[in-house]
Every structure is written in C-alpha cells, then in structure tokens.
Coordinates of C-alpha atoms and ligand atoms in Angstrom, one line a residue:
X288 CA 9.2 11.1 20.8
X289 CA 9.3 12.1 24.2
X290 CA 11.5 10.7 27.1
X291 CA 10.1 8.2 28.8
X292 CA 10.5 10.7 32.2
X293 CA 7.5 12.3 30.9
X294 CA 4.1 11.3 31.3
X295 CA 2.1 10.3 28.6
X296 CA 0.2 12.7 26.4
X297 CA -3.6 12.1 25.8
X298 CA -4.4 11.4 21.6
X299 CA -6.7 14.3 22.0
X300 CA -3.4 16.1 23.0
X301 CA -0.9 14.8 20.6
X302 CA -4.1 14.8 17.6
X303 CA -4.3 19.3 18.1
X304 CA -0.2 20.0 18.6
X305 CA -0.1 17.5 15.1
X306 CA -2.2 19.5 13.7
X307 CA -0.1 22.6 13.7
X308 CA 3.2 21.4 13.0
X309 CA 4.6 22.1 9.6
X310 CA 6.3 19.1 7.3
X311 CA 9.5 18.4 8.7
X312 CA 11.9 15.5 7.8
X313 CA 12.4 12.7 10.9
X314 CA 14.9 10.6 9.8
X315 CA 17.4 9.8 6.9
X316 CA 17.4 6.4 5.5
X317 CA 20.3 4.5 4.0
X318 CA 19.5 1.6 1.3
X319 CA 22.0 -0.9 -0.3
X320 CA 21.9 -3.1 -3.1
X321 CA 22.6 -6.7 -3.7
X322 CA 24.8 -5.2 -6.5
X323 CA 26.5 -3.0 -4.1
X324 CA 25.2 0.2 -5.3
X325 CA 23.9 2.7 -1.9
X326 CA 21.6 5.5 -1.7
X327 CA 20.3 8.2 0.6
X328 CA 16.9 9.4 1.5
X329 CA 15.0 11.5 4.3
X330 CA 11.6 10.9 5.4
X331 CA 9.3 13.6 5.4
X332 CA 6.3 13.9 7.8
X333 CA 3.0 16.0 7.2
X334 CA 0.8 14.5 9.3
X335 CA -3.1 14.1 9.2
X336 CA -5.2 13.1 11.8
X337 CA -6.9 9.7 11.0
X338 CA -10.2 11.4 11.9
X339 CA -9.8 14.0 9.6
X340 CA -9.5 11.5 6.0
X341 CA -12.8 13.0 5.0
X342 CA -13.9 15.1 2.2
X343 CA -14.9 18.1 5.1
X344 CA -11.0 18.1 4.9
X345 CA -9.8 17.7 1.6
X346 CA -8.8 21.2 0.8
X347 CA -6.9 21.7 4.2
X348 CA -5.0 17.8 3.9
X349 CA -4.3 18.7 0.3
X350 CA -2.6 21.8 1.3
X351 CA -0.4 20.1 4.0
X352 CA 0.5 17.4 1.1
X353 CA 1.6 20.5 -1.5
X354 CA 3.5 22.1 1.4
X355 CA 5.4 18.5 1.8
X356 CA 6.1 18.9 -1.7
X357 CA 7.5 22.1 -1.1
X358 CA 9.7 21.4 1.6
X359 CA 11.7 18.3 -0.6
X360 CA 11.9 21.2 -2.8
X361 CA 13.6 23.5 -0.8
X362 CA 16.0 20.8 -0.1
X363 CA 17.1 20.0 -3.6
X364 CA 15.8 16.5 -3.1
X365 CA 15.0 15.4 -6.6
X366 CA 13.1 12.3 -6.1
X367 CA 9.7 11.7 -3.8
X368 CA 7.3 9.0 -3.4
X369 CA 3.9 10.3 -2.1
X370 CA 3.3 7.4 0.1
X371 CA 0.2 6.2 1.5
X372 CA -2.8 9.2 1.4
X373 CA -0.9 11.8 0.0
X374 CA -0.5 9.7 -3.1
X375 CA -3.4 11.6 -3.9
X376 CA -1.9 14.8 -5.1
X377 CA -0.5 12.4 -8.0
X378 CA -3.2 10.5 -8.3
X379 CA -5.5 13.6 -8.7
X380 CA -5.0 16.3 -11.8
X381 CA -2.6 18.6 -9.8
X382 CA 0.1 19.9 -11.8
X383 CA 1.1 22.3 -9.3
X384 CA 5.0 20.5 -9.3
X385 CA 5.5 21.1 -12.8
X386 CA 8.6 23.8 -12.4
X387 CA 10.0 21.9 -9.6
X388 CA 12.7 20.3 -11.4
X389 CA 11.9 17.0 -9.6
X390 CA 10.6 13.1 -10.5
X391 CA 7.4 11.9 -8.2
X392 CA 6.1 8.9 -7.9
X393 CA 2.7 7.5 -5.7
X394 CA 4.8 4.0 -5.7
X395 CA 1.7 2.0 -6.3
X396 CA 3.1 -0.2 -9.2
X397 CA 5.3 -2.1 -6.9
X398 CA 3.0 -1.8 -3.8
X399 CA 0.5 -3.5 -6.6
X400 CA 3.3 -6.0 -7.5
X401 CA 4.1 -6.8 -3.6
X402 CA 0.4 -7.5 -3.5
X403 CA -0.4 -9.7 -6.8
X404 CA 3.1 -11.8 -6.1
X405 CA 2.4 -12.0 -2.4
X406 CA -1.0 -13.2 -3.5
X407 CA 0.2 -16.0 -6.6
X408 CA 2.6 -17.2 -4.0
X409 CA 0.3 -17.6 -0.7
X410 CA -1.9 -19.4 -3.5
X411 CA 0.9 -22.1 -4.4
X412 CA 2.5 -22.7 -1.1
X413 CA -1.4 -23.5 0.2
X414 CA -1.6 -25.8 -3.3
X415 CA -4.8 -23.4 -4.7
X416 CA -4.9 -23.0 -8.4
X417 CA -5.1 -19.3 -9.5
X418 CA -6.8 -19.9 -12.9
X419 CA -9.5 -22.0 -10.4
X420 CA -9.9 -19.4 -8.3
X421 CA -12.5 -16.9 -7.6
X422 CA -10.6 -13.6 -6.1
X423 CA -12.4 -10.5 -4.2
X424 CA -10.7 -7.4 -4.6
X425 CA -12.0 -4.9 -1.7
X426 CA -11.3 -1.7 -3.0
X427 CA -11.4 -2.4 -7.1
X428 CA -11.6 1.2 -8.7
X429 CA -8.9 2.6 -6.2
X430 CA -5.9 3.1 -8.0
X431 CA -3.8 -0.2 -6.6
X432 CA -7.1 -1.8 -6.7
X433 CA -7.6 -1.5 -10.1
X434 CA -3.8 -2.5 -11.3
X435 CA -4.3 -5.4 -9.4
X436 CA -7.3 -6.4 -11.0
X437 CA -6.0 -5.4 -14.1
X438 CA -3.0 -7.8 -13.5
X439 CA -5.5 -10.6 -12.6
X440 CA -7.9 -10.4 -15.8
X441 CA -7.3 -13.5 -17.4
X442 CA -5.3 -15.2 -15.1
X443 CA -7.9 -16.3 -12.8
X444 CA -11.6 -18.2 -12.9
X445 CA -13.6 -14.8 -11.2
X446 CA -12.7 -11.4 -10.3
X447 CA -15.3 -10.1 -8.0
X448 CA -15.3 -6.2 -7.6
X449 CA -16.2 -4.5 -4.5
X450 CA -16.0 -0.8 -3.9
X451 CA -19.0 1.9 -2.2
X452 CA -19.2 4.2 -5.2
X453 CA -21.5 2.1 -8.0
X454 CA -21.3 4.5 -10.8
X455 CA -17.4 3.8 -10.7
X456 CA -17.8 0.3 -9.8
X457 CA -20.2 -0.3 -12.8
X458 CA -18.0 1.7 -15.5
X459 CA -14.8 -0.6 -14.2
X460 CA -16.5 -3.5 -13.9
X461 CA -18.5 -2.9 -17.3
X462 CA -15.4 -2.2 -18.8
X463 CA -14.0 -5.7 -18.1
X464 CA -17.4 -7.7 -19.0
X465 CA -16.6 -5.8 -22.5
X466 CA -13.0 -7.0 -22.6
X467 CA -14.8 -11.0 -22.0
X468 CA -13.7 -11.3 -18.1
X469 CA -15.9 -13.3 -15.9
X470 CA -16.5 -10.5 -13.3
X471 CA -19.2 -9.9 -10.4
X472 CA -19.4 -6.5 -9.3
X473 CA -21.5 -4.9 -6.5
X474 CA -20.8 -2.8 -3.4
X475 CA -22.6 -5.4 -1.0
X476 CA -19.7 -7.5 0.3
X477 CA -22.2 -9.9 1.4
X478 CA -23.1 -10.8 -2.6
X479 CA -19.1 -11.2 -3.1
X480 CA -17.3 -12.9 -0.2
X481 CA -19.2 -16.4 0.1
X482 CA -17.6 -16.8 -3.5
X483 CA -14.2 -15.9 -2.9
X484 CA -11.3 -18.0 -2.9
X485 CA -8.5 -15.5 -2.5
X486 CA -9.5 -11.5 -1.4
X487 CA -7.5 -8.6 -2.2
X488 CA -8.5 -5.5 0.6
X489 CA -7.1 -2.2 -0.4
X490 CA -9.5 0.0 0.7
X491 CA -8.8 3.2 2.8
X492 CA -10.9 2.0 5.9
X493 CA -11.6 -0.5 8.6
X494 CA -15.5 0.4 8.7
X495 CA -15.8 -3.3 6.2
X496 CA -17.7 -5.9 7.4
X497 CA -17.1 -9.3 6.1
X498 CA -18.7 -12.7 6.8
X499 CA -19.7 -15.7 5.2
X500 CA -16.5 -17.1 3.9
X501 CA -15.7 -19.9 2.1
X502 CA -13.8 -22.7 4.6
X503 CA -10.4 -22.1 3.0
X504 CA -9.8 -18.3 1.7
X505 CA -6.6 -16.8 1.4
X506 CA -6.4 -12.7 2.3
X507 CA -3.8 -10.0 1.1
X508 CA -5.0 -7.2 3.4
X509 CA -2.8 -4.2 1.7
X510 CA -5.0 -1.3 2.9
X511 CA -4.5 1.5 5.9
X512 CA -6.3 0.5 8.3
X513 CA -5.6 -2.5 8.1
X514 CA -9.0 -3.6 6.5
X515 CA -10.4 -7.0 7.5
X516 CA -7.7 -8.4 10.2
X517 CA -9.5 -7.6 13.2
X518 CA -12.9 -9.3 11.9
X519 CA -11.7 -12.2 10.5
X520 CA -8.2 -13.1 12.0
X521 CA -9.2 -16.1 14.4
X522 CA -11.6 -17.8 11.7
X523 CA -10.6 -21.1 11.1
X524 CA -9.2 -21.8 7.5
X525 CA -8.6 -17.9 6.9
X526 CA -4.7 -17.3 5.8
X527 CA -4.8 -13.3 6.4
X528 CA -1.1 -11.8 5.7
X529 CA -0.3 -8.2 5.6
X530 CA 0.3 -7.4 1.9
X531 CA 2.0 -4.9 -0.2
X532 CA 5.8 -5.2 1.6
X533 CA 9.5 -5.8 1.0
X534 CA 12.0 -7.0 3.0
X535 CA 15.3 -5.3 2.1
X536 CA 18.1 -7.8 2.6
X537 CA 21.0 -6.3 1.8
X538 CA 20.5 -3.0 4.1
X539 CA 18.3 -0.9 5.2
X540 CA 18.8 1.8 8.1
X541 CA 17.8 4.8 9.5
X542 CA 19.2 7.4 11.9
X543 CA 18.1 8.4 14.4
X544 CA 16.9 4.7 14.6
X545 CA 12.8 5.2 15.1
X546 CA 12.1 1.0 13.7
X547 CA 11.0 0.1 17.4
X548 CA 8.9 2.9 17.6
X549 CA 7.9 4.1 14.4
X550 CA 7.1 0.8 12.2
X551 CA 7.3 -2.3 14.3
X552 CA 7.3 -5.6 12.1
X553 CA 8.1 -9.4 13.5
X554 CA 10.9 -9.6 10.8
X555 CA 13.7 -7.2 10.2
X556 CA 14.1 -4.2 7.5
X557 CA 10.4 -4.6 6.0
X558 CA 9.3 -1.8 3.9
X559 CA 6.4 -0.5 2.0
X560 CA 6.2 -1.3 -1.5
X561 CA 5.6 2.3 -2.3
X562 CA 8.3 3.6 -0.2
X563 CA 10.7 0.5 -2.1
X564 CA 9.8 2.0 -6.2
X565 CA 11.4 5.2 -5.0
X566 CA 14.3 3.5 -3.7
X567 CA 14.9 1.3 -6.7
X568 CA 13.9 4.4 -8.7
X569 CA 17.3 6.0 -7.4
X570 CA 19.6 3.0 -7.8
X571 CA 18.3 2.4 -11.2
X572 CA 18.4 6.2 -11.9
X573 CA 15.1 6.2 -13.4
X574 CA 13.7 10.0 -14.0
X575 CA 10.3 9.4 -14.9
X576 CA 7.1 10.3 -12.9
X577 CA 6.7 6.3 -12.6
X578 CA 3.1 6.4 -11.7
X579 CA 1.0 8.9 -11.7
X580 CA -2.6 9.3 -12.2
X581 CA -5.3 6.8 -11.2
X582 CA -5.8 3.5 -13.2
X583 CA -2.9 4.1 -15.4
X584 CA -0.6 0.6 -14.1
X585 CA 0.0 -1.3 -16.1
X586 CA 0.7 -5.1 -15.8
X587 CA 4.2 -4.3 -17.8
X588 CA 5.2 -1.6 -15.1
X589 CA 4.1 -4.4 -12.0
X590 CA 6.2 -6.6 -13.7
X591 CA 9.2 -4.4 -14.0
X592 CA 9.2 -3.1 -11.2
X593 CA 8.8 -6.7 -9.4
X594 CA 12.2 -7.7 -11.5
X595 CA 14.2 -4.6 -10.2
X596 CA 13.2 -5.4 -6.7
X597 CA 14.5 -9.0 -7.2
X598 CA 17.6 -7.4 -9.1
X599 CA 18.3 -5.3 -5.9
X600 CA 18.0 -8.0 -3.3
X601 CA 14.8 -7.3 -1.8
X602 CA 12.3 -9.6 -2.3
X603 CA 8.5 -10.1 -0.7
X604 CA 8.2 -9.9 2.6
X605 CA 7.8 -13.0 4.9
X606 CA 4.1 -13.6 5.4
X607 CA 2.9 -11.9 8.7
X608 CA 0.2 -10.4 10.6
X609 CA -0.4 -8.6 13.9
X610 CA 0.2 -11.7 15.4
X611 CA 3.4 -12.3 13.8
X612 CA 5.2 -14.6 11.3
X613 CA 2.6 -16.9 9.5
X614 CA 3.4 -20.5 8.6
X615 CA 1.8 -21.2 5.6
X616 CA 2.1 -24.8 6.4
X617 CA 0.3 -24.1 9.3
X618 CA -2.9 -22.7 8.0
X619 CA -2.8 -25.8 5.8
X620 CA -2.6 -28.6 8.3
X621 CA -5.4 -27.3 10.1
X622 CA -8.1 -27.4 7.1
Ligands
NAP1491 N1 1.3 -1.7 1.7 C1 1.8 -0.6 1.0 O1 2.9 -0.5 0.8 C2 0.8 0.5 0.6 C3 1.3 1.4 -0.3 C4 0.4 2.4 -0.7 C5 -0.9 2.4 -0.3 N2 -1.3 1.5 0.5 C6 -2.7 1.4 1.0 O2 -3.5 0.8 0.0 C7 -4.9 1.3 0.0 C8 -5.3 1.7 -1.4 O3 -4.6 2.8 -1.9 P1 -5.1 3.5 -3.2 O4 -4.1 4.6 -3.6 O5 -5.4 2.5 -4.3 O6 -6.4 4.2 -2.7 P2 -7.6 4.8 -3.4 O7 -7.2 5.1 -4.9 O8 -8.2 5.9 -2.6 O9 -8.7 3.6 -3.5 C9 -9.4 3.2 -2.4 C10 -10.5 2.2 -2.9 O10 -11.2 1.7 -1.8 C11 -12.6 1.8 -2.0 N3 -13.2 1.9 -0.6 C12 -13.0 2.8 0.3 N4 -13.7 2.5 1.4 C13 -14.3 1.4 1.1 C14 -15.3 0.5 1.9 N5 -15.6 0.9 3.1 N6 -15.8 -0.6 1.3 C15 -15.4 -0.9 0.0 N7 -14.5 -0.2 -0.7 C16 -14.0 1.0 -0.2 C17 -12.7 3.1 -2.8 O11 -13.9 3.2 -3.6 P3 -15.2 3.9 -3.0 O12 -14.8 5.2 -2.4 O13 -16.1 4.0 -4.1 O14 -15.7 3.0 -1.9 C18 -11.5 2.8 -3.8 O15 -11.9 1.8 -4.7 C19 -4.8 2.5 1.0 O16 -5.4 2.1 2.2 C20 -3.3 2.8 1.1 O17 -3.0 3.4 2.4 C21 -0.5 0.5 1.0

C-alpha cells in the first residue's frame, strides 16, 4: 500500500506498525446477482500478526476482534461475517454484541458447503465413488471440520478424524461410533493418511506433516495456511485444489481495486465462502445470526446455503492451486 517510489519495508517493520493500527475499513465491495438484485459492503481490517495466533495472545487478538465489531457498529452497518480467525468471537460464548442491533455470521456453513461440493465433485470428475471412499478430515472437531464431517456421515465408506486435542477428538469421534459410523480417529496422521481416499484439511496451521498416501488421493485443502500444499503438491497421483471458494459470476468489484495486490487468484472474482454467506445473507435479506457457535451446522443449513449460492449465480470455484487452474483430466491421465 505504498508507492512503488519507496523502498520496501522489512516484515519485522510492517509486523510492529500492524500492530498498532486500529480497525479500519479498506475497501467497499459491490456484489450482483444473477436475478439482478445488487448490494453493498466494506471490508474491515484488524489485523494480527500470523506469529501472534497463540493462546499467549488470545486476550489481546480477542480485543482487536470486539473493537472490529465496534467499528461496523459505529457505521450502522447491520450485517458482518467474522471471517477467517476472528470467527472466533462467534464461535466462542461471547455475547458481548447483543445490544448492537446487528445480524453476525462466522460464514462457515457455506465455506463448509464450498468444501463438501468441491469435494463430491473433484470425486466424480476423477470417476471415485464417494460411498467407496475412505475420507481424512484434518482438522475434525474445528467448527467447519466438524459440519463437514457431519455432512459426510453416511455418505461415505470411512471418515477418518484427525485433530491434536484427543479428549475432543475422542468425544466427536465417540459420538459418531454411537450414531453406527465407520470412523477412525487419532491425532497421529501417520495412523490416518495411508487409508485415505479423499482428505479434507481445515486446520489453522501449516506445521502438518503428511506422507504415506495412497497412489490416487484427492485433497480439499480449505485451511489458512494453506495446510498440506507445500508438502505434497508435486506427488504423483495427488489432485490438491484450494477449497472452500466461490466464483461470483455475475459481479463482483471493489474500489479502490486491491484484487492484484490483496487476493491474487488464477481465475477472476473468486471469493471466500464465508465472505459469500454474508453476501447472499443481504440479497436474500436473511436476519438471523446464521451460524454461530461451534458444531452447530447443520447438513440442512450446507445445503441451503449451497442452493442460494447457485440461485445467485455464483457457483464453486474452478479447481486451482498455487500453481494455477487444475485440469482434473489431467491428474487422471497421469495415474
Ligand atoms: N476457504 C474459506 O472460505 C474459509 C473460510 C473460513 C475459514 N477458513 C479456514 O478454515 C480453517 C478452519 O476454520 P474453523 O473455524 O473450523 O477453525 P477451528 O474451529 O479453529 O478448527 C481448527 C481445527 O484444526 C485442528 N488443528 C489445528 N492445528 C492442527 C494440527 N497441526 N494438526 C491437526 N489438527 C489441527 C483443531 O483441533 P486441535 O486444536 O485439537 O488440533 C481444530 O479441530 C481455518 O484455517 C480458517 O482460516 C477458510
């Protein structure tokens, strides 16, 4: 955000003057539908260093989230989606926006859609059967983790559960033996991923070694930073697409125009799932808190939320990675 007269800033530079600047909105966005209908937003910045995602910091990083809050607030904005970590002021038991007059959402239900469909339809184009298939989910008792699990149960041969925390892992896990699942749960990836024939990774960290795949595996990787691409990207027979997006056909804009800068994609007017439920929140004029809490989406609310997108005009994103648009047709002719 500097001219390009000006010599760079060091990370250690840009990570302390971060630190201290209050929430601020950067840019307004403008959305259209496929039935014509247009809306307005503005999109608000707190930022956190990604060093500083640790429980050392959780009171301070909770603070800047609640003085984000604040700030739509103060601008009669009546709709917010807490995207990305500061979903966890919904996700938590804060009731701190109670008197605000004003609907919230953490957007996971169609970031959890994004990734399930995305998922199903990776599986057909690369002819795998989902009720044959054995699927990972990296991340399981986080709260997209567990509605796409959720979604899953039933509709495929295995779910294996991974996640660090085994006391949460167990009661999840548990909790679907109980309901008859076929489920595998442990947090050593090593015990999950030579079974997996599709993985899920939504887990808030890059620190996840995986090996030992199967020849063929298919890989949503939905999580920030990005989870698995680095380690397993060039493996033959691994189909690895960034999961969890939209592409927003019909218009999507923002001014001042940061896309080159700010989220850089090989396909035009991509968008976050979560970022996406707000927006179809506002043309469908919805004034609920549409999800909230931790473990609460349901299948019902991925499913509705998937049809609205569709109604809108904005459907799954193209298949992609750092390296750009995926083929699936070329993972397939080289297995
Ligand atoms: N694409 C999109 O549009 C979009 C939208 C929203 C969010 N996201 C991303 O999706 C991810 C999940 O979001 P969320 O709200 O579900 O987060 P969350 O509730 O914090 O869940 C994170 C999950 O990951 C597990 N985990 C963390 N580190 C791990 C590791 N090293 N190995 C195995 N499991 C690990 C956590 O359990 P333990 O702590 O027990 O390990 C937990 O199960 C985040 O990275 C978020 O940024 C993407």
């Amino acid at each position: 955000m500097r001219t390009s007269e000006l010599e760079e800033l060091p990370i250690s530079k840009i990570k302390a003057i971060y630190d201290y600047i209050p929430p601020r909105g950067i840019f307004k966005m403008h959305v259209k539908s496929l039935t014509g209908i247009e809306t307005n937003g503005l999109y608000i910045d707190t930022f956190i260093a990604p060093d500083k995602l640790n429980a050392q910091n959780l009171r301070a990083n909770i603070q800047k989230v609640k003085d984000a809050v604040k700030v739509v607030h103060h601008l009669n904005i009546k709709m917010a989606i807490l995207g990305g970590f500061t979903s966890l002021l919904l996700e938590g038991n804060f009731n701190d926006f109670e008197d605000y007059d004003m609907v919230l959402t953490t957007g996971n239900s169609l970031t959890s859609a994004y990734v399930v469909k995305g998922l199903e339809k990776a599986a057909r184009e690369h002819g795998i059967s989902m009720s044959e298939s054995n699927v990972l989910v990296i991340g399981a008792t986080g709260d997209i983790g567990m509605a796409c699990t959720n979604y899953l149960k039933g509709k495929v041969n295995r779910l294996l559960l991974c996640a660090r925390n085994m006391n949460r892992l167990k009661t999840f896990g548990q909790r679907l033996l109980d309901e008859g699942h076929e489920v595998k749960y442990s947090s050593d990836l090593s015990e999950l991923a030579p079974e997996a024939d599709l993985i899920i990774s939504v887990a808030s960290s890059s620190e996840i070694a995986i090996s030992s795949l199967k020849p063929k595996v298919i890989i949503c990787d939905a999580g920030y930073p990005k989870n698995l691409e680095e380690k397993v990207e060039k493996v033959p027979g691994v189909f690895l697409f960034h999961g969890g997006m939209g592409q927003l056909k019909h218009g999507y804009s923002f001014n001042p125009d940061y896309t080159s800068q700010f989220y850089r994609y090989p396909a035009p007017h991509l968008g976050h799932g979560c970022i996406i439920e707000i927006i179809l929140m506002a043309f469908e004029g919805i004034k609920e808190n549409f999800s909230m809490g931790k473990g609460n989406i349901t299948s019902e609310k991925i499913d509705l939320m998937y049809e609205l997108s569709l109604k809108h005009g904005i459907e799954l994103a193209p298949f992609y990675n750092s390296d750009g648009i995926l083929e699936a047709s070329k993972n397939n002719s080289t297995t």
